[in-house]
């Protein structure tokens, strides 16, 4: 049985066209990209804007890939991969950035190949591409409209895929999740229960929850189910509410993290990252990242280990930074993101960067 999520597809498209037309008439052309990334080292400014150099197509990389991004230039087309050092190239057939994933060691990429709408895994060391037994004949609605991007397991041996499709009534249908054994090319379909929460050392975690009526984007309670890569239900548990929907368990499965925010008369007060014990449901502690004045946490992206999170932060002047947060010390380390990253209405910057190996 598949789960349907109804979206105001035609109405939304019509409204979007009106907004785009109004923006085209009223807004001046931007002199620079709409998103600015913060770097650990100063970037030399130039007096005149130069056309970005289009990297060559590459299937092999000598170093692990740190991140990939959707370029803002139309002629670049493919995802651009950035490795350690100066390695940079366009990966063939990887046109849709929202359906793209990198393994945590930066050695593999998974994406929906545009030529035949089939999911593939590319070995970035050898250039070999393996076709997976999962297709989307009519393409994808993309993550912007609720699709689930591919997701590698912690060790990179398995891959989570969840095909999507549109019905005649313009409903977005998410098919039951599929776990693919990357080496063997075999696929295991899971029961359709909830949404993907992430991978732990045990297996894939699914979640479902009851929305909070008082805190938008938060839940009153959350139900988790842990499945082995073979599709066996290992355990399930329920957590109390007051957590964000976009939560992910730690690699051991012992903790979950949620941005801790409070509503005040002056607006939303950011108070850091709240950690909860998944066995007891109790609040363990709250970590307040040592961000510069005027910065706040925009999203918790993923766990790197039990003491480290990767996060995205925004500044009051429109800056964006990808950071590695040490939960023991609250210190943050920037992940340098360079390049002309796409930031459009249908391809926002937060969906245009995909992280690979970020640990040093």
Coordinates of C-alpha atoms in Angstrom, one line a residue:
X1 CA 0.0 0.0 0.0
X2 CA 1.4 3.4 -0.9
X3 CA 1.1 6.6 1.0
X4 CA -0.3 9.7 -0.8
X5 CA 0.5 13.2 0.0
X6 CA -1.8 15.7 -1.7
X7 CA -0.2 18.8 -3.1
X8 CA -1.9 21.8 -4.7
X9 CA 0.1 21.1 -7.8
X10 CA -1.9 23.0 -10.4
X11 CA -2.9 25.8 -8.1
X12 CA 0.7 26.1 -6.8
X13 CA 2.0 26.2 -10.4
X14 CA -0.4 29.0 -11.3
X15 CA 0.5 31.0 -8.2
X16 CA 4.2 30.4 -8.9
X17 CA 3.8 31.8 -12.4
X18 CA 2.2 35.0 -11.0
X19 CA 5.0 35.4 -8.5
X20 CA 7.6 34.9 -11.1
X21 CA 6.0 37.4 -13.5
X22 CA 5.7 40.0 -10.7
X23 CA 9.3 39.5 -9.7
X24 CA 10.5 39.8 -13.3
X25 CA 8.7 43.2 -13.7
X26 CA 9.4 44.7 -10.3
X27 CA 12.7 43.4 -9.2
X28 CA 16.1 44.6 -10.6
X29 CA 18.5 42.0 -11.9
X30 CA 20.8 40.8 -9.2
X31 CA 24.4 41.9 -9.5
X32 CA 25.7 38.8 -7.7
X33 CA 24.4 35.4 -6.6
X34 CA 21.6 35.5 -4.0
X35 CA 23.5 33.3 -1.5
X36 CA 26.9 34.0 -0.1
X37 CA 28.9 31.3 1.6
X38 CA 31.3 31.9 4.5
X39 CA 34.8 30.5 4.2
X40 CA 37.4 29.7 6.8
X41 CA 40.0 31.6 4.7
X42 CA 39.4 35.1 3.2
X43 CA 38.3 35.1 -0.5
X44 CA 40.0 37.7 -2.7
X45 CA 37.4 40.0 -4.2
X46 CA 37.5 41.0 -7.8
X47 CA 36.5 44.4 -9.2
X48 CA 34.4 42.9 -12.1
X49 CA 32.3 39.8 -12.1
X50 CA 33.9 37.0 -14.1
X51 CA 32.0 34.3 -15.9
X52 CA 32.6 31.1 -13.9
X53 CA 34.9 28.5 -15.5
X54 CA 32.9 25.4 -16.5
X55 CA 34.8 22.3 -15.1
X56 CA 35.4 19.4 -17.4
X57 CA 33.4 16.3 -17.3
X58 CA 35.0 13.8 -14.9
X59 CA 34.1 10.3 -13.7
X60 CA 37.3 9.5 -11.8
X61 CA 38.6 11.5 -8.7
X62 CA 41.9 10.8 -6.9
X63 CA 40.7 12.3 -3.6
X64 CA 37.4 11.9 -1.6
X65 CA 34.6 14.3 -2.6
X66 CA 33.9 16.9 0.1
X67 CA 30.7 18.1 -1.5
X68 CA 28.8 18.5 -4.7
X69 CA 26.6 21.4 -5.9
X70 CA 24.1 22.4 -8.5
X71 CA 25.7 25.2 -10.5
X72 CA 23.9 28.4 -11.2
X73 CA 25.1 28.6 -14.8
X74 CA 22.8 27.0 -17.4
X75 CA 25.6 25.7 -19.6
X76 CA 27.2 23.8 -16.7
X77 CA 24.2 21.4 -16.4
X78 CA 25.7 18.5 -14.4
X79 CA 26.4 18.3 -10.7
X80 CA 29.8 19.7 -9.9
X81 CA 31.9 17.6 -7.6
X82 CA 34.6 19.1 -5.4
X83 CA 37.3 16.9 -3.9
X84 CA 40.2 17.6 -1.5
X85 CA 42.7 20.0 -2.9
X86 CA 41.9 21.5 -6.4
X87 CA 39.9 18.6 -7.8
X88 CA 36.7 19.7 -9.4
X89 CA 34.6 18.3 -12.2
X90 CA 31.1 17.7 -13.7
X91 CA 29.7 14.3 -13.2
X92 CA 27.9 13.0 -16.4
X93 CA 24.2 12.3 -16.4
X94 CA 23.7 13.8 -12.9
X95 CA 21.3 16.6 -13.8
X96 CA 18.9 16.6 -10.9
X97 CA 20.7 17.8 -7.8
X98 CA 17.7 17.1 -5.5
X99 CA 18.0 13.3 -6.3
X100 CA 21.7 13.1 -5.7
X101 CA 23.7 11.7 -2.8
X102 CA 27.3 11.2 -1.7
X103 CA 28.6 8.5 0.6
X104 CA 30.1 9.7 3.8
X105 CA 33.6 8.7 2.7
X106 CA 33.2 10.7 -0.5
X107 CA 34.0 7.8 -2.8
X108 CA 30.5 7.0 -4.2
X109 CA 27.7 9.0 -5.7
X110 CA 24.1 7.9 -6.2
X111 CA 21.7 9.7 -8.5
X112 CA 18.7 9.4 -10.8
X113 CA 20.3 9.1 -14.3
X114 CA 18.6 11.5 -16.7
X115 CA 19.1 9.4 -19.8
X116 CA 16.9 6.5 -18.7
X117 CA 15.4 7.6 -15.3
X118 CA 17.2 4.8 -13.5
X119 CA 19.0 5.1 -10.2
X120 CA 22.7 4.4 -10.5
X121 CA 25.8 4.3 -8.2
X122 CA 29.0 5.7 -9.5
X123 CA 32.4 4.6 -8.0
X124 CA 34.3 7.9 -8.1
X125 CA 37.7 6.3 -7.8
X126 CA 37.3 4.0 -10.8
X127 CA 34.6 5.7 -12.8
X128 CA 32.5 2.6 -12.9
X129 CA 28.7 3.1 -12.9
X130 CA 26.4 0.4 -11.6
X131 CA 22.7 0.4 -12.6
X132 CA 20.4 -0.3 -9.7
X133 CA 17.1 -2.2 -10.0
X134 CA 15.0 0.9 -9.2
X135 CA 13.5 3.2 -11.9
X136 CA 11.3 6.2 -12.1
X137 CA 9.9 6.1 -15.7
X138 CA 8.4 9.5 -15.5
X139 CA 11.1 11.2 -13.5
X140 CA 10.7 12.8 -10.1
X141 CA 8.8 15.7 -8.5
X142 CA 12.1 16.5 -6.7
X143 CA 12.7 17.1 -3.0
X144 CA 11.2 20.6 -3.2
X145 CA 7.8 19.0 -3.6
X146 CA 8.3 16.1 -1.1
X147 CA 10.4 13.5 -2.8
X148 CA 12.9 11.6 -0.8
X149 CA 16.6 11.9 -2.0
X150 CA 18.8 8.8 -2.0
X151 CA 20.6 8.2 1.3
X152 CA 23.7 6.0 1.8
X153 CA 24.0 4.0 5.0
X154 CA 26.8 5.0 7.4
X155 CA 29.3 2.5 5.9
X156 CA 28.1 3.1 2.3
X157 CA 27.2 -0.5 1.7
X158 CA 23.5 0.1 1.4
X159 CA 21.4 2.8 -0.2
X160 CA 17.9 4.0 0.6
X161 CA 15.7 4.8 -2.4
X162 CA 12.0 5.9 -2.4
X163 CA 10.5 6.4 -5.8
X164 CA 7.8 9.0 -6.3
X165 CA 5.2 9.7 -8.9
X166 CA 2.2 11.9 -9.8
X167 CA -1.3 10.6 -10.2
X168 CA -3.9 11.9 -12.6
X169 CA -5.3 13.8 -9.7
X170 CA -1.9 15.5 -9.2
X171 CA -1.3 13.7 -5.9
X172 CA 2.3 13.0 -5.1
X173 CA 2.7 9.4 -4.2
X174 CA 5.8 8.1 -2.3
X175 CA 6.2 4.4 -3.0
X176 CA 7.4 2.1 -0.1
X177 CA 11.1 2.6 0.7
X178 CA 13.6 0.3 -1.0
X179 CA 17.0 -0.7 0.5
X180 CA 19.6 -1.6 -2.1
X181 CA 22.7 -3.7 -1.4
X182 CA 25.2 -1.6 -3.4
X183 CA 27.7 -4.5 -4.0
X184 CA 25.1 -7.1 -4.9
X185 CA 22.6 -4.9 -6.6
X186 CA 19.7 -6.5 -4.8
X187 CA 16.7 -4.6 -3.5
X188 CA 14.5 -5.1 -0.4
X189 CA 11.2 -3.3 -0.2
X190 CA 10.1 -2.1 3.3
X191 CA 6.5 -1.7 4.6
X192 CA 5.1 1.7 4.0
X193 CA 5.3 3.1 7.5
X194 CA 6.1 6.8 8.0
X195 CA 9.0 8.7 6.5
X196 CA 12.7 8.2 6.4
X197 CA 14.5 9.5 9.5
X198 CA 18.1 8.2 8.7
X199 CA 20.5 5.4 9.1
X200 CA 22.1 4.1 12.3
X201 CA 24.6 1.3 12.9
X202 CA 21.5 -1.0 13.3
X203 CA 19.8 -0.1 10.0
X204 CA 17.3 2.3 8.6
X205 CA 15.0 4.3 10.9
X206 CA 11.5 5.3 9.8
X207 CA 9.4 7.9 11.7
X208 CA 5.9 9.1 11.9
X209 CA 4.5 11.7 14.3
X210 CA 1.5 13.8 15.5
X211 CA 2.0 17.5 14.6
X212 CA 2.0 20.0 17.4
X213 CA -0.8 22.5 17.4
X214 CA 1.2 25.1 19.4
X215 CA 4.6 24.9 17.6
X216 CA 4.6 24.9 13.8
X217 CA 7.1 22.3 12.4
X218 CA 7.2 20.4 15.8
X219 CA 5.6 17.2 16.9
X220 CA 3.6 16.2 19.9
X221 CA 5.0 12.7 19.8
X222 CA 7.2 10.7 17.4
X223 CA 7.1 7.0 16.6
X224 CA 10.3 5.3 15.3
X225 CA 10.8 1.9 13.7
X226 CA 14.3 0.4 13.0
X227 CA 14.7 -2.0 10.0
X228 CA 17.7 -4.1 9.2
X229 CA 19.2 -3.8 5.7
X230 CA 17.3 -7.1 4.9
X231 CA 14.0 -5.4 5.8
X232 CA 13.5 -7.0 9.2
X233 CA 11.8 -4.9 11.9
X234 CA 14.3 -4.8 14.7
X235 CA 12.6 -2.6 17.2
X236 CA 10.3 0.4 17.6
X237 CA 9.9 3.1 20.2
X238 CA 8.0 6.3 20.9
X239 CA 9.4 9.7 21.9
X240 CA 7.5 12.5 23.5
X241 CA 7.0 15.7 21.5
X242 CA 8.4 19.2 21.4
X243 CA 10.9 18.2 18.8
X244 CA 11.2 19.2 15.1
X245 CA 10.0 17.0 12.3
X246 CA 13.4 17.1 10.7
X247 CA 15.1 14.9 13.3
X248 CA 17.6 12.2 12.8
X249 CA 19.0 9.6 15.3
X250 CA 22.6 9.5 16.2
X251 CA 24.8 6.7 14.6
X252 CA 24.3 4.5 17.7
X253 CA 20.6 5.3 17.8
X254 CA 20.8 6.4 21.4
X255 CA 20.2 10.1 20.8
X256 CA 18.2 12.4 18.7
X257 CA 18.9 16.1 18.1
X258 CA 16.4 18.9 17.5
X259 CA 16.8 22.7 17.3
X260 CA 15.7 24.2 20.6
X261 CA 13.5 27.3 20.0
X262 CA 11.1 29.2 22.1
X263 CA 8.4 31.6 21.1
X264 CA 8.7 35.0 22.9
X265 CA 6.9 38.3 22.5
X266 CA 9.9 39.5 20.5
X267 CA 9.8 36.5 18.1
X268 CA 11.5 33.1 18.0
X269 CA 14.4 32.7 20.4
X270 CA 17.1 30.2 19.2
X271 CA 18.7 28.4 22.1
X272 CA 20.8 25.8 20.4
X273 CA 20.6 22.0 19.9
X274 CA 18.5 19.9 22.3
X275 CA 19.6 16.2 22.8
X276 CA 17.1 13.5 23.8
X277 CA 17.7 10.0 25.0
X278 CA 15.7 7.6 22.7
X279 CA 15.3 5.0 25.5
X280 CA 13.8 7.2 28.2
X281 CA 12.6 10.1 26.0
X282 CA 14.3 12.5 28.5
X283 CA 16.1 15.7 27.6
X284 CA 19.8 15.1 28.1
X285 CA 21.2 18.5 27.5
X286 CA 21.1 21.6 25.2
X287 CA 24.2 22.7 23.4
X288 CA 24.5 26.3 22.3
X289 CA 26.8 26.6 19.3
X290 CA 29.4 29.3 19.5
X291 CA 28.2 31.2 16.5
X292 CA 29.1 34.8 15.6
X293 CA 26.7 37.5 16.6
X294 CA 23.7 37.7 14.3
X295 CA 24.0 34.1 13.2
X296 CA 21.5 31.3 13.9
X297 CA 21.0 27.6 13.2
X298 CA 19.0 27.1 10.0
X299 CA 19.0 23.3 10.0
X300 CA 20.6 20.2 11.5
X301 CA 21.9 18.2 8.5
X302 CA 23.3 15.0 9.9
X303 CA 25.3 13.3 12.6
X304 CA 29.0 12.6 11.9
X305 CA 29.5 10.6 15.1
X306 CA 28.0 10.6 18.6
X307 CA 29.6 13.9 19.5
X308 CA 29.5 15.8 16.1
X309 CA 26.8 17.3 14.0
X310 CA 26.9 18.9 10.6
X311 CA 24.6 22.0 10.5
X312 CA 23.7 24.9 8.3
X313 CA 23.7 28.4 9.7
X314 CA 22.5 31.7 8.3
X315 CA 23.6 35.3 9.0
X316 CA 21.5 38.4 9.1
X317 CA 23.2 39.8 5.9
X318 CA 22.1 36.8 3.8
X319 CA 25.2 34.7 4.4
X320 CA 25.1 30.9 4.6
X321 CA 27.7 28.6 6.3
X322 CA 28.0 24.8 6.5
X323 CA 29.5 24.0 9.9
X324 CA 30.8 21.0 11.8
X325 CA 29.5 21.3 15.4
X326 CA 31.4 19.7 18.3
X327 CA 28.7 18.8 20.9
X328 CA 31.3 18.5 23.6
X329 CA 32.7 22.0 23.3
X330 CA 30.0 23.8 21.3
X331 CA 32.8 24.8 18.9
X332 CA 32.1 25.0 15.1
X333 CA 34.4 24.5 12.1
X334 CA 33.4 25.9 8.7
X335 CA 33.1 23.6 5.7
X336 CA 34.4 25.7 2.8
X337 CA 31.8 25.8 -0.1
X338 CA 33.0 27.6 -3.2
X339 CA 31.5 28.0 -6.6
X340 CA 28.5 29.6 -8.2
X341 CA 25.8 27.6 -6.3
X342 CA 22.2 27.7 -7.7
X343 CA 19.7 29.7 -5.6
X344 CA 16.5 29.8 -7.6
X345 CA 12.8 29.6 -6.6
X346 CA 12.6 25.9 -7.8
X347 CA 16.2 25.2 -6.9
X348 CA 17.0 26.9 -3.6
X349 CA 20.5 27.0 -2.2
X350 CA 19.6 24.7 0.7
X351 CA 18.8 21.9 -1.8
X352 CA 21.7 22.7 -4.1
X353 CA 24.6 21.5 -1.9
X354 CA 25.2 17.8 -1.1
X355 CA 27.8 16.9 1.5
X356 CA 30.3 14.0 1.2
X357 CA 33.3 13.6 3.4
X358 CA 33.5 16.4 5.9
X359 CA 35.6 14.9 8.6
X360 CA 39.3 15.9 8.7

